[in-house]
Amino acid sequence: NRKKEMRKIRSELNGTNDKIDKERHTKLRSTSAEESLLAHLINNPDSLKAIRQYISAEDFQNSLMKRYFEYFSGRIESGLDPLNNIAADFSDDERSRMYQILSKYSGISQTPQSLYENIRIIKAESERPKNTADMTGEDISKLFANMKKNKK
């Protein structure tokens, strides 16, 4: 019984049983960067233009974060408050997840450097090959060159 409880706690912590964001535990690095970027965007809507210079919704690896980005970007571009109509446009669970993200990053200073780092991670993860088993020698060389470039 104690083992079952520990297993349940472990799966809740690592997100394997997450019903809303099923991709989070498999794409943790990109999802964390995407969450931080979304929190920054909602708290600083005027930064959308700068963000869009570097990334688009297509660069997002997590489909829920991509939906959030598309939604909030659209609202900001229309001159609307990002969170004003969230109750009508998302389910209770999706709203709850969005508020969890905002709460998680509320006490953290969102500097231009942290924004750039999140953009860099999102871009790097979007350029990563999806299926490494089908890669040629040239593809692998390009991958390592990109990894080396991104470390600088």
Coordinates of N, CA, C and O in Angstrom, one line a residue:
N1 N 0.8 -1.2 0.0 CA 0.0 0.0 0.0 C 0.9 1.3 0.0 O 0.6 2.2 -0.7
R2 N 1.9 1.2 0.8 CA 2.9 2.3 0.8 C 3.6 2.5 -0.5 O 3.8 3.6 -1.0
K3 N 3.9 1.4 -1.2 CA 4.5 1.5 -2.5 C 3.6 2.1 -3.5 O 4.0 2.9 -4.4
K4 N 2.3 1.8 -3.4 CA 1.3 2.4 -4.3 C 1.2 3.9 -4.1 O 1.1 4.7 -5.1
E5 N 1.2 4.3 -2.9 CA 1.2 5.7 -2.6 C 2.4 6.5 -3.1 O 2.3 7.5 -3.7
M6 N 3.6 5.9 -3.0 CA 4.8 6.5 -3.5 C 4.8 6.5 -5.0 O 5.2 7.5 -5.6
R7 N 4.3 5.5 -5.6 CA 4.2 5.5 -7.1 C 3.3 6.6 -7.6 O 3.6 7.3 -8.6
K8 N 2.2 6.7 -6.9 CA 1.2 7.8 -7.3 C 1.8 9.2 -7.1 O 1.7 10.0 -8.0
I9 N 2.5 9.4 -6.0 CA 3.1 10.7 -5.8 C 4.2 10.9 -6.8 O 4.3 12.0 -7.4
R10 N 5.0 9.9 -7.1 CA 6.1 10.1 -8.2 C 5.5 10.4 -9.5 O 6.0 11.3 -10.2
S11 N 4.4 9.7 -9.9 CA 3.8 10.0 -11.2 C 3.1 11.3 -11.3 O 3.1 12.0 -12.3
E12 N 2.6 11.8 -10.2 CA 2.1 13.2 -10.1 C 3.2 14.2 -10.3 O 3.0 15.2 -10.9
L13 N 4.3 14.0 -9.6 CA 5.4 14.9 -9.7 C 6.1 15.0 -11.1 O 6.4 16.0 -11.5
N14 N 6.2 13.8 -11.7 CA 6.9 13.8 -13.0 C 5.9 14.0 -14.2 O 6.3 14.1 -15.3
G15 N 4.6 14.1 -13.9 CA 3.6 14.4 -14.9 C 3.2 13.3 -15.8 O 2.6 13.6 -16.8
T16 N 3.6 12.1 -15.5 CA 3.2 11.0 -16.4 C 1.7 10.7 -16.5 O 1.2 10.2 -17.5
N17 N 1.0 11.1 -15.5 CA -0.5 10.9 -15.5 C -1.2 12.2 -15.7 O -2.4 12.3 -15.4
D18 N -0.6 13.2 -16.2 CA -1.2 14.6 -16.4 C -2.2 14.4 -17.5 O -1.9 14.1 -18.7
K19 N -3.5 14.7 -17.2 CA -4.6 14.6 -18.2 C -4.7 15.8 -19.1 O -5.2 15.7 -20.2
I20 N -4.2 16.9 -18.7 CA -4.3 18.2 -19.5 C -3.1 18.3 -20.4 O -3.2 18.6 -21.6
D21 N -1.9 18.1 -19.9 CA -0.7 18.4 -20.6 C 0.1 17.1 -20.7 O 1.1 16.9 -20.0
K22 N -0.3 16.2 -21.6 CA 0.3 14.8 -21.7 C 1.7 14.9 -22.2 O 2.5 13.9 -22.0
E23 N 2.1 15.9 -22.9 CA 3.4 16.0 -23.5 C 4.5 16.5 -22.5 O 5.7 16.4 -22.8
R24 N 4.1 17.1 -21.4 CA 5.0 17.8 -20.5 C 6.2 16.9 -20.1 O 7.3 17.4 -20.1
H25 N 5.9 15.7 -19.7 CA 7.0 14.9 -19.1 C 7.9 14.4 -20.2 O 9.0 14.0 -19.9
T26 N 7.5 14.4 -21.4 CA 8.4 13.9 -22.5 C 9.2 15.1 -23.1 O 10.2 14.8 -23.8
K27 N 8.7 16.3 -22.9 CA 9.4 17.5 -23.5 C 9.6 18.5 -22.5 O 9.2 19.7 -22.6
L28 N 10.2 18.1 -21.4 CA 10.3 19.0 -20.2 C 11.1 20.2 -20.4 O 10.7 21.3 -20.0
R29 N 12.2 20.1 -21.2 CA 13.1 21.3 -21.4 C 12.3 22.4 -22.2 O 12.3 23.5 -21.8
S30 N 11.7 22.0 -23.3 CA 11.0 22.9 -24.1 C 9.8 23.4 -23.5 O 9.5 24.6 -23.5
T31 N 9.1 22.6 -22.8 CA 7.8 23.0 -22.1 C 8.1 24.0 -21.0 O 7.4 25.0 -20.9
S32 N 9.2 23.8 -20.2 CA 9.6 24.8 -19.2 C 9.9 26.2 -19.8 O 9.4 27.2 -19.3
A33 N 10.6 26.2 -20.9 CA 10.9 27.4 -21.6 C 9.6 28.1 -22.2 O 9.5 29.3 -22.1
E34 N 8.8 27.2 -22.7 CA 7.5 27.8 -23.3 C 6.6 28.3 -22.2 O 6.0 29.4 -22.4
E35 N 6.5 27.7 -21.1 CA 5.8 28.2 -19.9 C 6.3 29.5 -19.5 O 5.5 30.5 -19.2
S36 N 7.6 29.6 -19.3 CA 8.2 30.9 -18.9 C 8.0 32.0 -19.9 O 7.6 33.1 -19.5
L37 N 8.1 31.7 -21.1 CA 7.8 32.7 -22.2 C 6.4 33.1 -22.2 O 6.1 34.3 -22.3
L38 N 5.4 32.2 -22.0 CA 4.0 32.6 -21.9 C 3.7 33.5 -20.7 O 3.0 34.5 -20.9
A39 N 4.3 33.2 -19.6 CA 4.1 34.0 -18.4 C 4.7 35.4 -18.7 O 4.0 36.4 -18.3
H40 N 5.8 35.5 -19.3 CA 6.4 36.8 -19.7 C 5.5 37.5 -20.6 O 5.2 38.7 -20.4
L41 N 5.0 36.9 -21.6 CA 4.1 37.5 -22.6 C 2.8 38.0 -22.0 O 2.4 39.2 -22.3
I42 N 2.2 37.3 -21.1 CA 1.0 37.7 -20.5 C 1.2 38.9 -19.6 O 0.4 39.8 -19.6
N43 N 2.3 38.9 -18.9 CA 2.7 40.0 -18.0 C 3.3 41.2 -18.7 O 3.3 42.3 -18.2
N44 N 3.8 41.0 -19.9 CA 4.4 42.0 -20.7 C 3.9 41.9 -22.2 O 4.7 41.6 -23.1
P45 N 2.6 42.2 -22.4 CA 2.1 42.1 -23.8 C 2.8 42.8 -24.9 O 2.9 42.4 -26.0
D46 N 3.5 44.0 -24.5 CA 4.2 44.8 -25.4 C 5.5 44.0 -26.0 O 6.1 44.5 -27.0
S47 N 5.8 42.9 -25.4 CA 7.0 42.2 -25.8 C 6.7 41.2 -27.0 O 7.6 40.6 -27.5
L48 N 5.4 41.1 -27.4 CA 5.0 40.2 -28.4 C 5.8 40.4 -29.7 O 6.3 39.5 -30.4
K49 N 5.9 41.7 -30.1 CA 6.6 42.0 -31.4 C 8.0 41.5 -31.4 O 8.5 40.9 -32.4
A50 N 8.7 41.7 -30.3 CA 10.1 41.2 -30.2 C 10.2 39.7 -30.2 O 11.1 39.1 -30.8
I51 N 9.3 39.1 -29.5 CA 9.2 37.6 -29.4 C 9.0 37.0 -30.8 O 9.7 36.1 -31.3
R52 N 8.1 37.6 -31.6 CA 7.7 37.2 -32.9 C 8.9 37.3 -33.9 O 8.9 36.7 -35.0
Q53 N 9.8 38.2 -33.6 CA 11.0 38.3 -34.5 C 11.8 37.0 -34.5 O 12.6 36.8 -35.5
Y54 N 11.7 36.3 -33.4 CA 12.6 35.1 -33.3 C 11.9 33.8 -33.4 O 12.4 32.8 -33.9
I55 N 10.6 33.7 -32.9 CA 9.9 32.4 -32.9 C 8.5 32.7 -33.3 O 7.9 33.8 -33.2
S56 N 7.8 31.6 -33.7 CA 6.4 31.6 -34.1 C 5.8 30.4 -33.3 O 6.5 29.6 -32.7
A57 N 4.5 30.3 -33.4 CA 3.8 29.2 -32.7 C 4.3 27.8 -33.2 O 4.3 26.8 -32.5
E58 N 4.7 27.8 -34.5 CA 5.2 26.5 -35.0 C 6.5 26.0 -34.3 O 6.8 24.8 -34.4
D59 N 7.2 26.9 -33.6 CA 8.4 26.5 -32.9 C 8.1 25.8 -31.6 O 9.0 25.1 -31.0
F60 N 6.9 25.9 -31.1 CA 6.5 25.3 -29.9 C 6.4 23.7 -30.0 O 5.8 23.3 -31.0
Q61 N 7.0 23.0 -29.1 CA 6.9 21.5 -29.1 C 5.8 21.0 -28.4 O 5.3 19.9 -28.7
N62 N 5.3 21.7 -27.4 CA 4.1 21.2 -26.6 C 2.9 21.8 -27.2 O 2.7 23.0 -27.3
S63 N 1.9 21.0 -27.6 CA 0.7 21.4 -28.3 C -0.2 22.3 -27.4 O -0.8 23.3 -27.9
L64 N -0.2 22.1 -26.1 CA -1.0 22.9 -25.2 C -0.4 24.3 -25.1 O -1.1 25.3 -25.2
M65 N 0.9 24.4 -25.0 CA 1.6 25.7 -24.9 C 1.5 26.4 -26.2 O 1.4 27.6 -26.2
K66 N 1.5 25.7 -27.3 CA 1.3 26.3 -28.6 C -0.1 26.9 -28.7 O -0.2 28.0 -29.2
R67 N -1.1 26.2 -28.2 CA -2.5 26.7 -28.2 C -2.5 28.0 -27.4 O -3.1 29.0 -27.8
Y68 N -1.9 28.0 -26.2 CA -1.9 29.2 -25.4 C -1.2 30.3 -26.1 O -1.7 31.5 -26.1
F69 N 0.0 30.1 -26.7 CA 0.7 31.1 -27.4 C -0.1 31.7 -28.5 O -0.2 32.9 -28.7
E70 N -0.8 30.9 -29.3 CA -1.6 31.4 -30.4 C -2.8 32.2 -29.9 O -3.1 33.3 -30.4
Y71 N -3.4 31.7 -28.8 CA -4.5 32.4 -28.3 C -4.1 33.8 -27.7 O -4.7 34.8 -28.1
F72 N -3.1 33.8 -26.9 CA -2.7 35.1 -26.2 C -2.1 36.0 -27.2 O -2.3 37.2 -27.1
S73 N -1.4 35.5 -28.2 CA -0.8 36.4 -29.3 C -1.9 37.1 -30.0 O -1.9 38.3 -30.3
G74 N -2.9 36.3 -30.4 CA -4.1 36.8 -31.1 C -4.8 37.9 -30.4 O -5.2 38.9 -30.9
R75 N -5.0 37.7 -29.1 CA -5.7 38.7 -28.2 C -4.9 39.9 -28.1 O -5.4 41.0 -28.2
I76 N -3.6 39.8 -27.9 CA -2.7 41.0 -27.8 C -2.7 41.7 -29.1 O -2.8 43.0 -29.1
E77 N -2.6 41.0 -30.3 CA -2.6 41.7 -31.6 C -3.9 42.4 -31.8 O -3.9 43.4 -32.5
S78 N -5.0 41.9 -31.3 CA -6.3 42.6 -31.4 C -6.5 43.7 -30.5 O -7.5 44.3 -30.4
G79 N -5.5 44.0 -29.6 CA -5.6 45.1 -28.6 C -6.4 44.7 -27.4 O -6.8 45.6 -26.7
L80 N -6.6 43.4 -27.2 CA -7.4 42.9 -26.0 C -6.5 42.5 -24.9 O -5.4 42.1 -25.1
D81 N -7.1 42.5 -23.7 CA -6.4 42.0 -22.5 C -6.2 40.5 -22.7 O -7.2 39.8 -23.0
P82 N -5.0 40.0 -22.5 CA -4.7 38.6 -22.7 C -5.6 37.6 -21.9 O -6.1 36.6 -22.4
L83 N -5.9 38.0 -20.6 CA -6.6 37.0 -19.8 C -8.1 37.3 -19.6 O -8.8 36.6 -19.0
N84 N -8.6 38.4 -20.3 CA -9.9 38.8 -20.1 C -11.0 37.8 -20.4 O -12.0 37.8 -19.7
N85 N -10.9 37.0 -21.4 CA -12.0 36.1 -21.8 C -11.6 34.6 -21.7 O -12.2 33.8 -22.3
I86 N -10.6 34.3 -20.9 CA -10.1 33.0 -20.8 C -11.1 32.0 -20.3 O -11.1 30.8 -20.7
A87 N -12.1 32.4 -19.5 CA -13.1 31.5 -18.9 C -14.0 31.0 -20.0 O -14.4 29.8 -20.0
A88 N -14.2 31.8 -21.1 CA -15.1 31.3 -22.1 C -14.4 30.5 -23.2 O -15.0 29.7 -23.9
D89 N -13.1 30.6 -23.3 CA -12.3 30.0 -24.3 C -11.5 28.8 -24.0 O -11.0 28.1 -24.8
F90 N -11.4 28.5 -22.7 CA -10.7 27.3 -22.2 C -11.5 26.5 -21.2 O -12.3 27.1 -20.5
S91 N -11.2 25.2 -21.1 CA -11.9 24.4 -20.1 C -11.4 24.8 -18.7 O -10.4 25.4 -18.6
D92 N -12.1 24.3 -17.7 CA -11.7 24.5 -16.3 C -10.2 24.1 -16.1 O -9.4 24.8 -15.5
D93 N -9.9 22.9 -16.6 CA -8.6 22.3 -16.4 C -7.5 23.1 -17.1 O -6.4 23.3 -16.6
E94 N -7.8 23.5 -18.3 CA -6.9 24.3 -19.1 C -6.6 25.7 -18.5 O -5.5 26.2 -18.4
R95 N -7.7 26.3 -17.9 CA -7.6 27.6 -17.2 C -6.7 27.4 -16.0 O -5.8 28.2 -15.7
S96 N -7.0 26.3 -15.3 CA -6.3 26.0 -14.0 C -4.8 25.9 -14.3 O -3.9 26.4 -13.6
R97 N -4.4 25.2 -15.4 CA -3.0 25.0 -15.8 C -2.4 26.3 -16.1 O -1.3 26.6 -15.7
M98 N -3.1 27.2 -16.8 CA -2.6 28.5 -17.2 C -2.3 29.3 -15.9 O -1.3 30.0 -15.8
Y99 N -3.3 29.3 -15.0 CA -3.1 30.0 -13.7 C -1.9 29.4 -12.9 O -1.2 30.1 -12.2
Q100 N -1.7 28.1 -13.0 CA -0.6 27.5 -12.3 C 0.7 28.0 -12.9 O 1.7 28.3 -12.2
I101 N 0.8 28.1 -14.2 CA 2.0 28.7 -14.9 C 2.2 30.1 -14.4 O 3.4 30.5 -14.1
L102 N 1.2 30.9 -14.4 CA 1.4 32.3 -14.0 C 1.8 32.4 -12.6 O 2.7 33.2 -12.2
S103 N 1.2 31.6 -11.7 CA 1.6 31.6 -10.3 C 3.1 31.1 -10.1 O 3.8 31.7 -9.4
K104 N 3.5 30.1 -10.9 CA 4.8 29.6 -10.8 C 5.9 30.7 -11.1 O 6.9 30.7 -10.5
Y105 N 5.6 31.5 -12.1 CA 6.5 32.5 -12.5 C 6.2 33.9 -12.0 O 6.9 34.9 -12.3
S106 N 5.3 34.0 -11.0 CA 4.9 35.4 -10.6 C 6.0 36.0 -9.7 O 6.2 37.2 -9.8
G107 N 6.7 35.3 -8.9 CA 7.8 35.9 -8.1 C 9.1 35.9 -8.7 O 10.1 36.4 -8.2
I108 N 9.2 35.5 -10.0 CA 10.5 35.4 -10.7 C 10.6 36.6 -11.6 O 9.7 36.8 -12.4
S109 N 11.7 37.3 -11.5 CA 12.0 38.4 -12.4 C 12.2 37.9 -13.8 O 13.0 37.1 -14.1
Q110 N 11.4 38.5 -14.7 CA 11.5 38.1 -16.2 C 12.3 39.2 -16.9 O 11.8 40.2 -17.3
T111 N 13.6 38.9 -16.9 CA 14.6 39.8 -17.5 C 14.6 39.6 -19.0 O 14.2 38.5 -19.5
P112 N 15.1 40.6 -19.8 CA 15.4 40.4 -21.2 C 16.3 39.2 -21.5 O 16.1 38.4 -22.4
Q113 N 17.3 38.9 -20.6 CA 18.2 37.8 -20.7 C 17.4 36.5 -20.6 O 17.7 35.6 -21.3
S114 N 16.5 36.4 -19.6 CA 15.8 35.2 -19.4 C 14.8 34.9 -20.6 O 14.6 33.8 -21.0
L115 N 14.2 36.0 -21.1 CA 13.4 35.9 -22.3 C 14.2 35.4 -23.5 O 13.7 34.4 -24.1
Y116 N 15.3 35.9 -23.7 CA 16.2 35.5 -24.8 C 16.6 34.0 -24.6 O 16.6 33.3 -25.6
E117 N 16.9 33.6 -23.4 CA 17.3 32.2 -23.1 C 16.1 31.3 -23.4 O 16.3 30.2 -24.0
N118 N 14.9 31.7 -23.1 CA 13.8 30.8 -23.4 C 13.5 30.7 -24.9 O 13.2 29.7 -25.4
I119 N 13.7 31.9 -25.6 CA 13.5 31.9 -27.0 C 14.6 30.9 -27.6 O 14.3 30.1 -28.5
R120 N 15.8 31.0 -27.1 CA 16.9 30.2 -27.7 C 16.6 28.7 -27.5 O 16.8 27.9 -28.4
I121 N 16.1 28.3 -26.3 CA 15.8 26.9 -26.0 C 14.6 26.5 -26.9 O 14.7 25.4 -27.5
I122 N 13.6 27.3 -27.0 CA 12.4 26.9 -27.9 C 12.9 26.7 -29.3 O 12.5 25.7 -30.0
K123 N 13.7 27.6 -29.8 CA 14.2 27.5 -31.2 C 15.1 26.3 -31.4 O 14.9 25.5 -32.3
A124 N 16.0 26.0 -30.4 CA 16.9 24.9 -30.5 C 16.1 23.6 -30.5 O 16.4 22.6 -31.2
E125 N 15.1 23.5 -29.6 CA 14.3 22.3 -29.5 C 13.4 22.1 -30.7 O 13.2 20.9 -31.2
S126 N 13.0 23.2 -31.4 CA 12.2 23.0 -32.6 C 13.0 22.6 -33.8 O 12.5 21.9 -34.7
E127 N 14.3 22.8 -33.7 CA 15.2 22.4 -34.8 C 15.8 21.0 -34.6 O 16.4 20.5 -35.5
R128 N 15.6 20.5 -33.4 CA 16.0 19.1 -33.1 C 15.3 18.1 -34.0 O 14.1 18.2 -34.1
P129 N 16.0 17.1 -34.5 CA 15.3 16.1 -35.3 C 14.3 15.3 -34.5 O 14.5 15.0 -33.3
K130 N 13.1 15.0 -35.1 CA 12.1 14.2 -34.4 C 12.4 12.7 -34.3 O 12.1 12.1 -33.4
N131 N 13.0 12.2 -35.4 CA 13.3 10.8 -35.4 C 14.8 10.5 -35.8 O 15.1 10.6 -36.9
T132 N 15.6 10.3 -34.8 CA 17.0 10.2 -35.0 C 17.4 8.9 -35.7 O 18.5 8.8 -36.2
A133 N 16.5 7.9 -35.7 CA 16.8 6.6 -36.3 C 17.0 6.7 -37.8 O 17.7 5.9 -38.4
D134 N 16.3 7.7 -38.4 CA 16.4 7.8 -39.9 C 17.4 8.8 -40.3 O 17.4 9.2 -41.5
M135 N 18.3 9.3 -39.4 CA 19.2 10.3 -39.8 C 20.4 9.7 -40.6 O 20.9 8.6 -40.3
T136 N 20.9 10.5 -41.6 CA 22.0 10.2 -42.3 C 23.3 10.7 -41.6 O 23.1 11.5 -40.7
G137 N 24.5 10.4 -42.1 CA 25.7 10.9 -41.5 C 25.8 12.4 -41.6 O 26.2 13.1 -40.7
E138 N 25.3 12.9 -42.7 CA 25.3 14.4 -42.9 C 24.3 15.1 -41.9 O 24.6 16.1 -41.3
D139 N 23.1 14.4 -41.7 CA 22.2 15.0 -40.7 C 22.8 15.0 -39.3 O 22.6 16.0 -38.6
I140 N 23.5 14.0 -39.0 CA 24.1 13.9 -37.6 C 25.2 15.0 -37.5 O 25.3 15.6 -36.5
S141 N 26.0 15.2 -38.5 CA 27.0 16.3 -38.5 C 26.4 17.6 -38.3 O 26.8 18.4 -37.6
K142 N 25.2 17.9 -39.0 CA 24.5 19.1 -38.9 C 24.0 19.3 -37.5 O 24.0 20.4 -36.9
L143 N 23.5 18.2 -36.9 CA 22.9 18.2 -35.6 C 24.0 18.6 -34.6 O 23.8 19.5 -33.7
F144 N 25.2 18.0 -34.7 CA 26.3 18.3 -33.8 C 26.8 19.8 -34.0 O 27.1 20.4 -33.0
A145 N 26.8 20.2 -35.2 CA 27.2 21.6 -35.5 C 26.2 22.6 -34.8 O 26.7 23.6 -34.2
N146 N 24.9 22.3 -34.9 CA 23.9 23.2 -34.3 C 24.1 23.1 -32.8 O 23.9 24.2 -32.1
M147 N 24.3 22.0 -32.2 CA 24.4 21.8 -30.8 C 25.6 22.7 -30.3 O 25.6 23.3 -29.3
K148 N 26.7 22.6 -31.1 CA 27.9 23.3 -30.7 C 27.7 24.8 -30.8 O 28.1 25.6 -29.9
K149 N 27.0 25.2 -31.9 CA 26.7 26.7 -32.1 C 25.8 27.2 -30.9 O 26.0 28.3 -30.4
N150 N 24.8 26.4 -30.5 CA 23.9 26.8 -29.5 C 24.5 26.8 -28.1 O 24.0 27.5 -27.2
K151 N 25.6 26.1 -27.9 CA 26.3 26.1 -26.6 C 27.0 27.4 -26.3 O 27.2 27.8 -25.2
K152 N 27.3 28.2 -27.3 CA 28.1 29.4 -27.2 C 27.2 30.5 -26.6 O 26.1 30.6 -26.7

